[in-house]
Every structure is written in C-alpha cells, then in structure tokens.
Amino acid sequence: MQQAGGGSETEVTWEDQQNINKFGRLNNRYHELEDEIRIAKEANENFEDASNELILTDEEVVRFQIGEVFAHVPKDEVEMRIEQMTETTTKHLEKLKDEKDAVVAQMADLKKVLYAKFKDSINLEED
Amino acid sequence: MATSASPQQPGGAVVAERRGIPAASFVEDVQIYLNQLGLDVNSTLAFLQERLQQYKVVEMKLLAQQRDLQAKIPDIEKCLDVVATLQAKKGTGEALLTDFEASEGIYSRARVEDIDSVCLWLGANVMLEYSCEEATSLLRKNLENAKASLEVLIADLQFLRDQVTITQVTIARVYNWDVHQRRVRQALASQDS
C-alpha cells in the first residue's frame, strides 16, 4: 500500500490520517493471518497423513514425538492424541478465517471512504 | 535543530512517544509546519526521510524480537507437554520408553522409571531439578510472561507502523505542496510577462 500524490490540493485531516493508519494496520494483519492460515492448514494435512499411516501400520506401539523425543505410545493413545490436535487446529483455523473475513470487510469499507475523498491521489492496492 | 510538536487531536489519547519511539507529529497545515521548522522544502524532506530511516531501524529490531518470542512460545508448550506426559505415566507405574537423539542422526533408547522430578534448563549453562508440579508451574509462568511480552511488542510495532505511515503521508504532502507552489509561481510569472 502506498500513498502517492500528484500535486493535488486535497487537505489531509487527522481523521483521514487515522483512517490511513488503520488501513495500514489491517493490511499488515491480513498478511499475518494469511500466513497463519497456511501454517494451520499444513498442520492439519500432516495430522491427516499421520492418521492414515497409523491405520496402515500393524505395530501396536508407535513412536510419537513429544517435545524433542519420541515416546513409545500405544496406537490407541496416538490416535486419540492426533484427533485432539486436529480438533484444536481446526478450531484455531476457523477463528483465523473469521478474523480474516472481518479484516477484509473493514479494509473494503476504508477503501470506499479514502477513495471517495482522495480519488487518484491515494493508492491502496497491493503492489 | 528542528523539534516536532506532539500530535494534537481533539478528544482522544495523544502519545508523544512510546517506549523510546518518538511519535510523528501530524501536520495540520503544510505552510505552517514549514514555518515552524524554519527549513526550506528540500531540507524538510531530508529531515522526514531521515526520521523514516530511523523508524525502519527500530522496526527491524522489534521484528527480530518478535520472531524470537514466537519461537520461544511453542518451545515452552512442548516442555509442558513432556512434563504432563511424565506425570501421567507416574500414575500407571509403567516405565516410559523414549527414543531420543544422542547425537546428530544417532538415536538411543531411554527407559524412564519412577518419575518424581525433572530438570529444567534455565539458560547460562544452568540446569535445576524440580518436582513435576513445580516444573509445570514454572513453565506455565514462563509461558504467560512470554505471551504478555509478545502482546506488548505487537502493540509497539503497531504504534511504530502508524508513525511510519504518518511520516510517509507528511512527506507526500510536503512534496505535493511544493509542486503546487511551483505551479502557482509559474502561473504568476507567465501572467506578468
């Protein structure tokens, strides 16, 4: 996002400045959320792969990573743990997606307000 | 040396600086601002650009701190997980078998029996032995502190980014004002001739 000027005479009020600041903050938050959502999705995919591997294996005891070590954990417990982790991550993912939608909506509103006042003197698009 | 006045704002919290980061003054009127500074346009632009660079330096520092904290938090959570697992095993009376990395690429098996205490790495080559409960509460406290520090840091970064935006807008406005002045002067000059 840049604010470009072309020698225009539109005055910038403190309220305008605050709107621009808010847009900047929202834009940053949007990119952070995109990254976090991508990471959460990858985590869920990994859990699903692990789950599938678990079904295929015929061992009763699985080496499950806890912290930095691999503990010998019975298969049932591993299944339960993976389910729990998937559920936590999915809930987290939902929350992130909701926040992202809210941020996008707020950014659209601010764009309307700022473009209405500044028209071509301001650029709020991704470069 | 020019000083910047604190941003005035009708009915709202005004912050002159936050944890060592000076606030960028919001310019109501470019002409008045230039008179206040007592500098010509180019010097003003140079001053504002320098301010921007200083903000960027601080931003890099804060971002590095944020990355460190964001790495530390999952670490503490993993430790809590391990201690919780050990405590759970204590109840059953079985030993816990784990495979751990003895050296890079070389793993070994450990049999952990009778789990009463854990040792926590405190940093600076110091490791202390704690009971499971004490370890859990210490780790939880560290986690809370880390999360609180992260929140403060994020607020600092937001404040900083706002000041950067204000400074960028001020630079654009001073530049535009200058362009406008030149046009006006040229128009007057061509009128006279």
mmCIF file of C-alpha atoms in Angstrom:
data_model
loop_
_atom_site.group_PDB
_atom_site.id
_atom_site.type_symbol
_atom_site.label_atom_id
_atom_site.label_comp_id
_atom_site.label_asym_id
_atom_site.label_seq_id
_atom_site.Cartn_x
_atom_site.Cartn_y
_atom_site.Cartn_z
ATOM 1 C CA MET A 1 0.000 0.000 0.000
ATOM 2 C CA GLN A 2 1.392 3.394 -0.887
ATOM 3 C CA GLN A 3 0.086 6.873 -0.628
ATOM 4 C CA ALA A 4 1.024 8.555 -3.905
ATOM 5 C CA GLY A 5 0.389 12.208 -4.631
ATOM 6 C CA GLY A 6 0.275 14.120 -7.883
ATOM 7 C CA GLY A 7 0.378 17.704 -6.693
ATOM 8 C CA SER A 8 -3.251 17.632 -5.603
ATOM 9 C CA GLU A 9 -4.688 20.134 -3.176
ATOM 10 C CA THR A 10 -6.913 17.856 -1.090
ATOM 11 C CA GLU A 11 -6.200 18.571 2.532
ATOM 12 C CA VAL A 12 -5.445 15.648 4.822
ATOM 13 C CA THR A 13 -7.205 15.861 8.168
ATOM 14 C CA TRP A 14 -6.260 13.992 11.335
ATOM 15 C CA GLU A 15 -9.294 11.783 10.754
ATOM 16 C CA ASP A 16 -8.020 10.914 7.271
ATOM 17 C CA GLN A 17 -4.604 10.137 8.726
ATOM 18 C CA GLN A 18 -6.184 7.846 11.293
ATOM 19 C CA ASN A 19 -8.125 6.070 8.556
ATOM 20 C CA ILE A 20 -4.932 5.593 6.561
ATOM 21 C CA ASN A 21 -3.141 4.298 9.668
ATOM 22 C CA LYS A 22 -5.989 1.891 10.354
ATOM 23 C CA PHE A 23 -5.885 0.629 6.771
ATOM 24 C CA GLY A 24 -2.160 0.025 7.123
ATOM 25 C CA ARG A 25 -2.657 -1.947 10.340
ATOM 26 C CA LEU A 26 -5.447 -4.012 8.798
ATOM 27 C CA ASN A 27 -3.338 -4.743 5.734
ATOM 28 C CA ASN A 28 -0.464 -5.995 7.905
ATOM 29 C CA ARG A 29 -2.855 -8.113 9.964
ATOM 30 C CA TYR A 30 -4.308 -9.542 6.733
ATOM 31 C CA HIS A 31 -0.910 -10.795 5.590
ATOM 32 C CA GLU A 32 -0.130 -12.219 9.028
ATOM 33 C CA LEU A 33 -3.463 -14.043 9.012
ATOM 34 C CA GLU A 34 -2.804 -15.481 5.542
ATOM 35 C CA ASP A 35 0.495 -16.918 6.803
ATOM 36 C CA GLU A 36 -1.082 -18.306 9.971
ATOM 37 C CA ILE A 37 -3.921 -19.885 7.999
ATOM 38 C CA ARG A 38 -1.435 -21.536 5.648
ATOM 39 C CA ILE A 39 0.531 -22.944 8.592
ATOM 40 C CA ALA A 40 -2.629 -24.254 10.280
ATOM 41 C CA LYS A 41 -3.777 -25.921 7.046
ATOM 42 C CA GLU A 42 -0.372 -27.593 6.652
ATOM 43 C CA ALA A 43 -0.527 -28.824 10.236
ATOM 44 C CA ASN A 44 -3.946 -30.364 9.607
ATOM 45 C CA GLU A 45 -2.676 -32.054 6.457
ATOM 46 C CA ASN A 46 0.226 -33.511 8.432
ATOM 47 C CA PHE A 47 -2.150 -34.802 11.099
ATOM 48 C CA GLU A 48 -4.226 -36.455 8.413
ATOM 49 C CA ASP A 49 -1.170 -38.089 6.836
ATOM 50 C CA ALA A 50 -0.080 -39.317 10.263
ATOM 51 C CA SER A 51 -3.547 -40.648 10.904
ATOM 52 C CA ASN A 52 -3.518 -42.548 7.620
ATOM 53 C CA GLU A 53 -0.094 -44.009 8.342
ATOM 54 C CA LEU A 54 -1.417 -45.120 11.704
ATOM 55 C CA ILE A 55 -4.240 -47.072 10.100
ATOM 56 C CA LEU A 56 -1.839 -48.787 7.732
ATOM 57 C CA THR A 57 0.739 -49.792 10.333
ATOM 58 C CA ASP A 58 0.465 -53.114 12.136
ATOM 59 C CA GLU A 59 2.619 -52.155 15.093
ATOM 60 C CA GLU A 60 0.969 -51.829 18.464
ATOM 61 C CA VAL A 61 3.400 -49.278 19.823
ATOM 62 C CA VAL A 62 4.139 -46.112 17.875
ATOM 63 C CA ARG A 63 6.997 -43.698 18.354
ATOM 64 C CA PHE A 64 5.150 -40.456 18.945
ATOM 65 C CA GLN A 65 7.042 -37.163 19.093
ATOM 66 C CA ILE A 66 6.565 -35.309 22.367
ATOM 67 C CA GLY A 67 8.828 -32.296 22.668
ATOM 68 C CA GLU A 68 12.187 -33.367 21.295
ATOM 69 C CA VAL A 69 11.922 -37.105 21.987
ATOM 70 C CA PHE A 70 9.949 -39.966 20.515
ATOM 71 C CA ALA A 71 7.979 -41.691 23.238
ATOM 72 C CA HIS A 72 6.712 -45.257 22.830
ATOM 73 C CA VAL A 73 2.978 -44.785 22.921
ATOM 74 C CA PRO A 74 0.252 -47.374 22.310
ATOM 75 C CA LYS A 75 -1.523 -46.985 18.998
ATOM 76 C CA ASP A 76 -4.901 -46.101 20.523
ATOM 77 C CA GLU A 77 -3.467 -43.288 22.560
ATOM 78 C CA VAL A 78 -1.677 -41.926 19.493
ATOM 79 C CA GLU A 79 -4.944 -41.980 17.573
ATOM 80 C CA MET A 80 -6.642 -40.052 20.336
ATOM 81 C CA ARG A 81 -3.839 -37.508 20.544
ATOM 82 C CA ILE A 82 -3.875 -36.873 16.812
ATOM 83 C CA GLU A 83 -7.644 -36.418 16.914
ATOM 84 C CA GLN A 84 -7.297 -33.895 19.722
ATOM 85 C CA MET A 85 -4.591 -31.956 17.912
ATOM 86 C CA THR A 86 -6.636 -31.934 14.708
ATOM 87 C CA GLU A 87 -9.654 -30.605 16.580
ATOM 88 C CA THR A 88 -7.644 -27.844 18.251
ATOM 89 C CA THR A 89 -6.040 -26.818 14.975
ATOM 90 C CA THR A 90 -9.368 -26.862 13.114
ATOM 91 C CA LYS A 91 -10.978 -24.617 15.731
ATOM 92 C CA HIS A 92 -7.989 -22.282 15.540
ATOM 93 C CA LEU A 93 -8.267 -22.281 11.743
ATOM 94 C CA GLU A 94 -11.957 -21.352 11.900
ATOM 95 C CA LYS A 95 -11.173 -18.458 14.212
ATOM 96 C CA LEU A 96 -8.430 -17.239 11.875
ATOM 97 C CA LYS A 97 -10.706 -17.433 8.852
ATOM 98 C CA ASP A 98 -13.402 -15.447 10.660
ATOM 99 C CA GLU A 99 -10.894 -12.790 11.633
ATOM 100 C CA LYS A 100 -9.628 -12.636 8.058
ATOM 101 C CA ASP A 101 -13.171 -12.082 6.742
ATOM 102 C CA ALA A 102 -13.699 -9.282 9.258
ATOM 103 C CA VAL A 103 -10.396 -7.642 8.285
ATOM 104 C CA VAL A 104 -11.203 -7.843 4.559
ATOM 105 C CA ALA A 105 -14.623 -6.259 5.173
ATOM 106 C CA GLN A 106 -13.132 -3.412 7.210
ATOM 107 C CA MET A 107 -10.490 -2.798 4.555
ATOM 108 C CA ALA A 108 -13.168 -2.599 1.859
ATOM 109 C CA ASP A 109 -15.070 -0.015 3.904
ATOM 110 C CA LEU A 110 -11.981 2.095 4.486
ATOM 111 C CA LYS A 111 -11.103 1.905 0.800
ATOM 112 C CA LYS A 112 -14.516 3.347 -0.059
ATOM 113 C CA VAL A 113 -14.067 6.228 2.365
ATOM 114 C CA LEU A 114 -10.496 7.024 1.353
ATOM 115 C CA TYR A 115 -11.002 6.724 -2.388
ATOM 116 C CA ALA A 116 -14.091 8.939 -2.080
ATOM 117 C CA LYS A 117 -12.025 11.698 -0.534
ATOM 118 C CA PHE A 118 -8.699 11.307 -2.320
ATOM 119 C CA LYS A 119 -9.627 9.620 -5.609
ATOM 120 C CA ASP A 120 -6.417 9.267 -7.602
ATOM 121 C CA SER A 121 -4.139 10.816 -5.002
ATOM 122 C CA ILE A 122 -4.083 7.637 -2.988
ATOM 123 C CA ASN A 123 -3.187 4.074 -3.905
ATOM 124 C CA LEU A 124 -4.454 1.335 -1.631
ATOM 125 C CA GLU A 125 -3.757 -1.679 -3.808
ATOM 126 C CA GLU A 126 -1.153 -4.400 -3.334
ATOM 127 C CA ASP A 127 1.921 -3.671 -5.411
ATOM 128 C CA MET B 1 17.660 21.671 15.296
ATOM 129 C CA ALA B 2 14.006 21.229 14.483
ATOM 130 C CA THR B 3 11.799 19.660 17.103
ATOM 131 C CA SER B 4 8.496 18.031 16.405
ATOM 132 C CA ALA B 5 5.494 19.014 18.480
ATOM 133 C CA SER B 6 3.304 16.273 19.926
ATOM 134 C CA PRO B 7 0.354 15.423 17.685
ATOM 135 C CA GLN B 8 -2.734 17.359 18.656
ATOM 136 C CA GLN B 9 -6.029 15.629 18.374
ATOM 137 C CA PRO B 10 -9.438 16.731 19.593
ATOM 138 C CA GLY B 11 -10.809 14.235 22.089
ATOM 139 C CA GLY B 12 -8.502 11.233 22.019
ATOM 140 C CA ALA B 13 -5.359 9.814 23.590
ATOM 141 C CA VAL B 14 -2.290 11.632 22.392
ATOM 142 C CA VAL B 15 1.032 9.867 22.817
ATOM 143 C CA ALA B 16 4.213 11.856 22.443
ATOM 144 C CA GLU B 17 6.340 8.752 22.427
ATOM 145 C CA ARG B 18 6.027 5.100 23.313
ATOM 146 C CA ARG B 19 8.841 3.168 24.979
ATOM 147 C CA GLY B 20 11.513 5.261 23.393
ATOM 148 C CA ILE B 21 9.868 5.583 19.979
ATOM 149 C CA PRO B 22 9.059 9.247 19.254
ATOM 150 C CA ALA B 23 5.660 9.902 17.770
ATOM 151 C CA ALA B 24 5.488 11.535 14.359
ATOM 152 C CA SER B 25 3.741 14.889 14.571
ATOM 153 C CA PHE B 26 0.663 15.164 12.416
ATOM 154 C CA VAL B 27 0.808 18.212 10.162
ATOM 155 C CA GLU B 28 -2.389 20.216 10.004
ATOM 156 C CA ASP B 29 -1.130 22.747 7.505
ATOM 157 C CA VAL B 30 1.999 22.324 5.415
ATOM 158 C CA GLN B 31 2.823 26.050 5.219
ATOM 159 C CA ILE B 32 2.605 26.476 8.989
ATOM 160 C CA TYR B 33 4.650 23.327 9.502
ATOM 161 C CA LEU B 34 7.434 24.595 7.260
ATOM 162 C CA ASN B 35 7.414 27.953 9.048
ATOM 163 C CA GLN B 36 7.586 26.160 12.389
ATOM 164 C CA LEU B 37 10.554 24.104 11.290
ATOM 165 C CA GLY B 38 12.203 27.104 9.707
ATOM 166 C CA LEU B 39 13.547 24.923 6.909
ATOM 167 C CA ASP B 40 13.060 25.016 3.175
ATOM 168 C CA VAL B 41 11.269 22.227 1.385
ATOM 169 C CA ASN B 42 14.289 20.107 0.489
ATOM 170 C CA SER B 43 15.722 20.217 3.997
ATOM 171 C CA THR B 44 12.328 19.332 5.408
ATOM 172 C CA LEU B 45 12.024 16.371 3.070
ATOM 173 C CA ALA B 46 15.532 15.254 4.016
ATOM 174 C CA PHE B 47 14.675 15.525 7.717
ATOM 175 C CA LEU B 48 11.493 13.492 7.260
ATOM 176 C CA GLN B 49 13.302 10.846 5.213
ATOM 177 C CA GLU B 50 15.894 10.525 7.956
ATOM 178 C CA ARG B 51 13.131 10.088 10.521
ATOM 179 C CA LEU B 52 11.674 7.359 8.315
ATOM 180 C CA GLN B 53 15.013 5.539 8.197
ATOM 181 C CA GLN B 54 15.300 5.687 11.976
ATOM 182 C CA TYR B 55 11.821 4.205 12.314
ATOM 183 C CA LYS B 56 12.783 1.411 9.915
ATOM 184 C CA VAL B 57 15.831 0.548 12.025
ATOM 185 C CA VAL B 58 13.697 0.265 15.152
ATOM 186 C CA GLU B 59 11.158 -1.787 13.224
ATOM 187 C CA MET B 60 13.832 -4.321 12.233
ATOM 188 C CA LYS B 61 14.881 -4.639 15.861
ATOM 189 C CA LEU B 62 11.327 -5.170 17.086
ATOM 190 C CA LEU B 63 10.601 -7.686 14.334
ATOM 191 C CA ALA B 64 13.672 -9.706 15.374
ATOM 192 C CA GLN B 65 12.484 -9.687 18.990
ATOM 193 C CA GLN B 66 9.034 -10.772 17.843
ATOM 194 C CA ARG B 67 10.476 -13.710 15.900
ATOM 195 C CA ASP B 68 12.461 -14.806 18.961
ATOM 196 C CA LEU B 69 9.402 -14.729 21.199
ATOM 197 C CA GLN B 70 7.284 -16.505 18.615
ATOM 198 C CA ALA B 71 9.844 -19.313 18.517
ATOM 199 C CA LYS B 72 10.126 -19.456 22.317
ATOM 200 C CA ILE B 73 6.415 -19.953 22.955
ATOM 201 C CA PRO B 74 5.964 -23.304 21.137
ATOM 202 C CA ASP B 75 9.185 -24.494 22.855
ATOM 203 C CA ILE B 76 7.715 -23.845 26.295
ATOM 204 C CA GLU B 77 4.473 -25.516 25.251
ATOM 205 C CA LYS B 78 6.411 -28.608 24.131
ATOM 206 C CA CYS B 79 8.163 -28.740 27.532
ATOM 207 C CA LEU B 80 4.807 -28.530 29.296
ATOM 208 C CA ASP B 81 3.601 -31.404 27.131
ATOM 209 C CA VAL B 82 6.578 -33.578 28.106
ATOM 210 C CA VAL B 83 6.162 -32.874 31.831
ATOM 211 C CA ALA B 84 2.446 -33.620 31.594
ATOM 212 C CA THR B 85 3.185 -36.917 29.839
ATOM 213 C CA LEU B 86 5.696 -37.863 32.539
ATOM 214 C CA GLN B 87 3.200 -37.057 35.261
ATOM 215 C CA ALA B 88 0.542 -39.147 33.555
ATOM 216 C CA LYS B 89 2.918 -42.105 33.367
ATOM 217 C CA LYS B 90 3.736 -41.757 37.067
ATOM 218 C CA GLY B 91 0.208 -42.794 37.893
ATOM 219 C CA THR B 92 0.307 -46.043 35.914
ATOM 220 C CA GLY B 93 3.529 -47.384 37.391
ATOM 221 C CA GLU B 94 4.911 -48.352 33.996
ATOM 222 C CA ALA B 95 8.204 -47.137 32.686
ATOM 223 C CA LEU B 96 8.261 -44.752 29.757
ATOM 224 C CA LEU B 97 10.352 -45.790 26.792
ATOM 225 C CA THR B 98 11.563 -42.994 24.548
ATOM 226 C CA ASP B 99 13.890 -42.707 21.602
ATOM 227 C CA PHE B 100 15.964 -39.593 21.737
ATOM 228 C CA GLU B 101 18.682 -38.048 19.634
ATOM 229 C CA ALA B 102 22.016 -38.795 21.329
ATOM 230 C CA SER B 103 23.937 -37.042 18.591
ATOM 231 C CA GLU B 104 23.090 -35.808 15.134
ATOM 232 C CA GLY B 105 21.493 -38.692 13.251
ATOM 233 C CA ILE B 106 22.105 -41.130 16.127
ATOM 234 C CA TYR B 107 19.194 -42.108 18.296
ATOM 235 C CA SER B 108 19.178 -44.057 21.510
ATOM 236 C CA ARG B 109 16.523 -45.586 23.704
ATOM 237 C CA ALA B 110 15.870 -44.458 27.259
ATOM 238 C CA ARG B 111 13.785 -46.121 29.921
ATOM 239 C CA VAL B 112 12.353 -43.565 32.312
ATOM 240 C CA GLU B 113 11.124 -45.065 35.576
ATOM 241 C CA ASP B 114 9.830 -43.571 38.794
ATOM 242 C CA ILE B 115 9.290 -40.077 37.558
ATOM 243 C CA ASP B 116 9.417 -37.748 40.520
ATOM 244 C CA SER B 117 11.394 -34.839 39.258
ATOM 245 C CA VAL B 118 12.514 -33.184 36.065
ATOM 246 C CA CYS B 119 15.439 -30.961 35.297
ATOM 247 C CA LEU B 120 14.783 -27.671 33.579
ATOM 248 C CA TRP B 121 17.355 -25.820 31.508
ATOM 249 C CA LEU B 122 17.345 -22.235 32.761
ATOM 250 C CA GLY B 123 19.953 -20.923 30.360
ATOM 251 C CA ALA B 124 23.516 -19.755 31.055
ATOM 252 C CA ASN B 125 24.659 -23.379 31.451
ATOM 253 C CA VAL B 126 22.395 -23.833 34.453
ATOM 254 C CA MET B 127 20.002 -26.726 34.914
ATOM 255 C CA LEU B 128 17.831 -27.116 38.004
ATOM 256 C CA GLU B 129 15.912 -30.113 39.291
ATOM 257 C CA TYR B 130 12.245 -29.585 40.059
ATOM 258 C CA SER B 131 9.354 -31.758 41.077
ATOM 259 C CA CYS B 132 6.831 -32.273 38.302
ATOM 260 C CA GLU B 133 4.355 -29.866 39.891
ATOM 261 C CA GLU B 134 6.944 -27.133 40.424
ATOM 262 C CA ALA B 135 8.203 -27.600 36.889
ATOM 263 C CA THR B 136 4.699 -27.281 35.484
ATOM 264 C CA SER B 137 4.010 -24.088 37.399
ATOM 265 C CA LEU B 138 7.389 -22.583 36.453
ATOM 266 C CA LEU B 139 6.865 -23.406 32.791
ATOM 267 C CA ARG B 140 3.317 -22.030 32.895
ATOM 268 C CA LYS B 141 4.616 -18.789 34.425
ATOM 269 C CA ASN B 142 7.277 -18.500 31.718
ATOM 270 C CA LEU B 143 4.655 -19.112 29.067
ATOM 271 C CA GLU B 144 2.404 -16.369 30.494
ATOM 272 C CA ASN B 145 5.321 -13.930 30.606
ATOM 273 C CA ALA B 146 6.346 -14.739 27.047
ATOM 274 C CA LYS B 147 2.787 -14.264 25.782
ATOM 275 C CA ALA B 148 2.435 -10.964 27.676
ATOM 276 C CA SER B 149 5.766 -9.683 26.298
ATOM 277 C CA LEU B 150 4.660 -10.639 22.808
ATOM 278 C CA GLU B 151 1.444 -8.665 23.184
ATOM 279 C CA VAL B 152 3.318 -5.550 24.315
ATOM 280 C CA LEU B 153 5.770 -5.993 21.436
ATOM 281 C CA ILE B 154 2.966 -6.279 18.893
ATOM 282 C CA ALA B 155 1.389 -3.090 20.266
ATOM 283 C CA ASP B 156 4.784 -1.349 19.964
ATOM 284 C CA LEU B 157 5.069 -2.486 16.350
ATOM 285 C CA GLN B 158 1.587 -1.212 15.555
ATOM 286 C CA PHE B 159 2.398 2.167 17.084
ATOM 287 C CA LEU B 160 5.658 2.277 15.128
ATOM 288 C CA ARG B 161 3.956 1.403 11.847
ATOM 289 C CA ASP B 162 1.419 4.171 12.439
ATOM 290 C CA GLN B 163 4.257 6.675 12.894
ATOM 291 C CA VAL B 164 5.865 5.399 9.679
ATOM 292 C CA THR B 165 2.570 5.876 7.809
ATOM 293 C CA ILE B 166 2.130 9.388 9.213
ATOM 294 C CA THR B 167 5.666 10.300 8.179
ATOM 295 C CA GLN B 168 5.173 8.880 4.681
ATOM 296 C CA VAL B 169 1.951 10.855 4.240
ATOM 297 C CA THR B 170 3.645 14.019 5.509
ATOM 298 C CA ILE B 171 6.480 13.555 3.011
ATOM 299 C CA ALA B 172 3.957 13.162 0.188
ATOM 300 C CA ARG B 173 2.039 16.242 1.326
ATOM 301 C CA VAL B 174 5.131 18.441 1.638
ATOM 302 C CA TYR B 175 6.242 17.323 -1.805
ATOM 303 C CA ASN B 176 2.807 17.976 -3.298
ATOM 304 C CA TRP B 177 2.639 21.364 -1.592
ATOM 305 C CA ASP B 178 5.974 22.245 -3.181
ATOM 306 C CA VAL B 179 4.801 21.143 -6.625
ATOM 307 C CA HIS B 180 1.643 23.180 -6.146
ATOM 308 C CA GLN B 181 3.649 26.262 -5.085
ATOM 309 C CA ARG B 182 5.885 25.980 -8.144
ATOM 310 C CA ARG B 183 2.849 25.778 -10.406
ATOM 311 C CA VAL B 184 1.335 28.840 -8.784
ATOM 312 C CA ARG B 185 4.605 30.767 -9.106
ATOM 313 C CA GLN B 186 4.935 29.737 -12.772
ATOM 314 C CA ALA B 187 1.365 30.788 -13.481
ATOM 315 C CA LEU B 188 2.000 34.177 -11.864
ATOM 316 C CA ALA B 189 5.276 34.558 -13.761
ATOM 317 C CA SER B 190 3.647 33.818 -17.115
ATOM 318 C CA GLN B 191 0.815 36.253 -16.232
ATOM 319 C CA ASP B 192 3.248 39.075 -15.588
ATOM 320 C CA SER B 193 5.268 38.600 -18.773
#
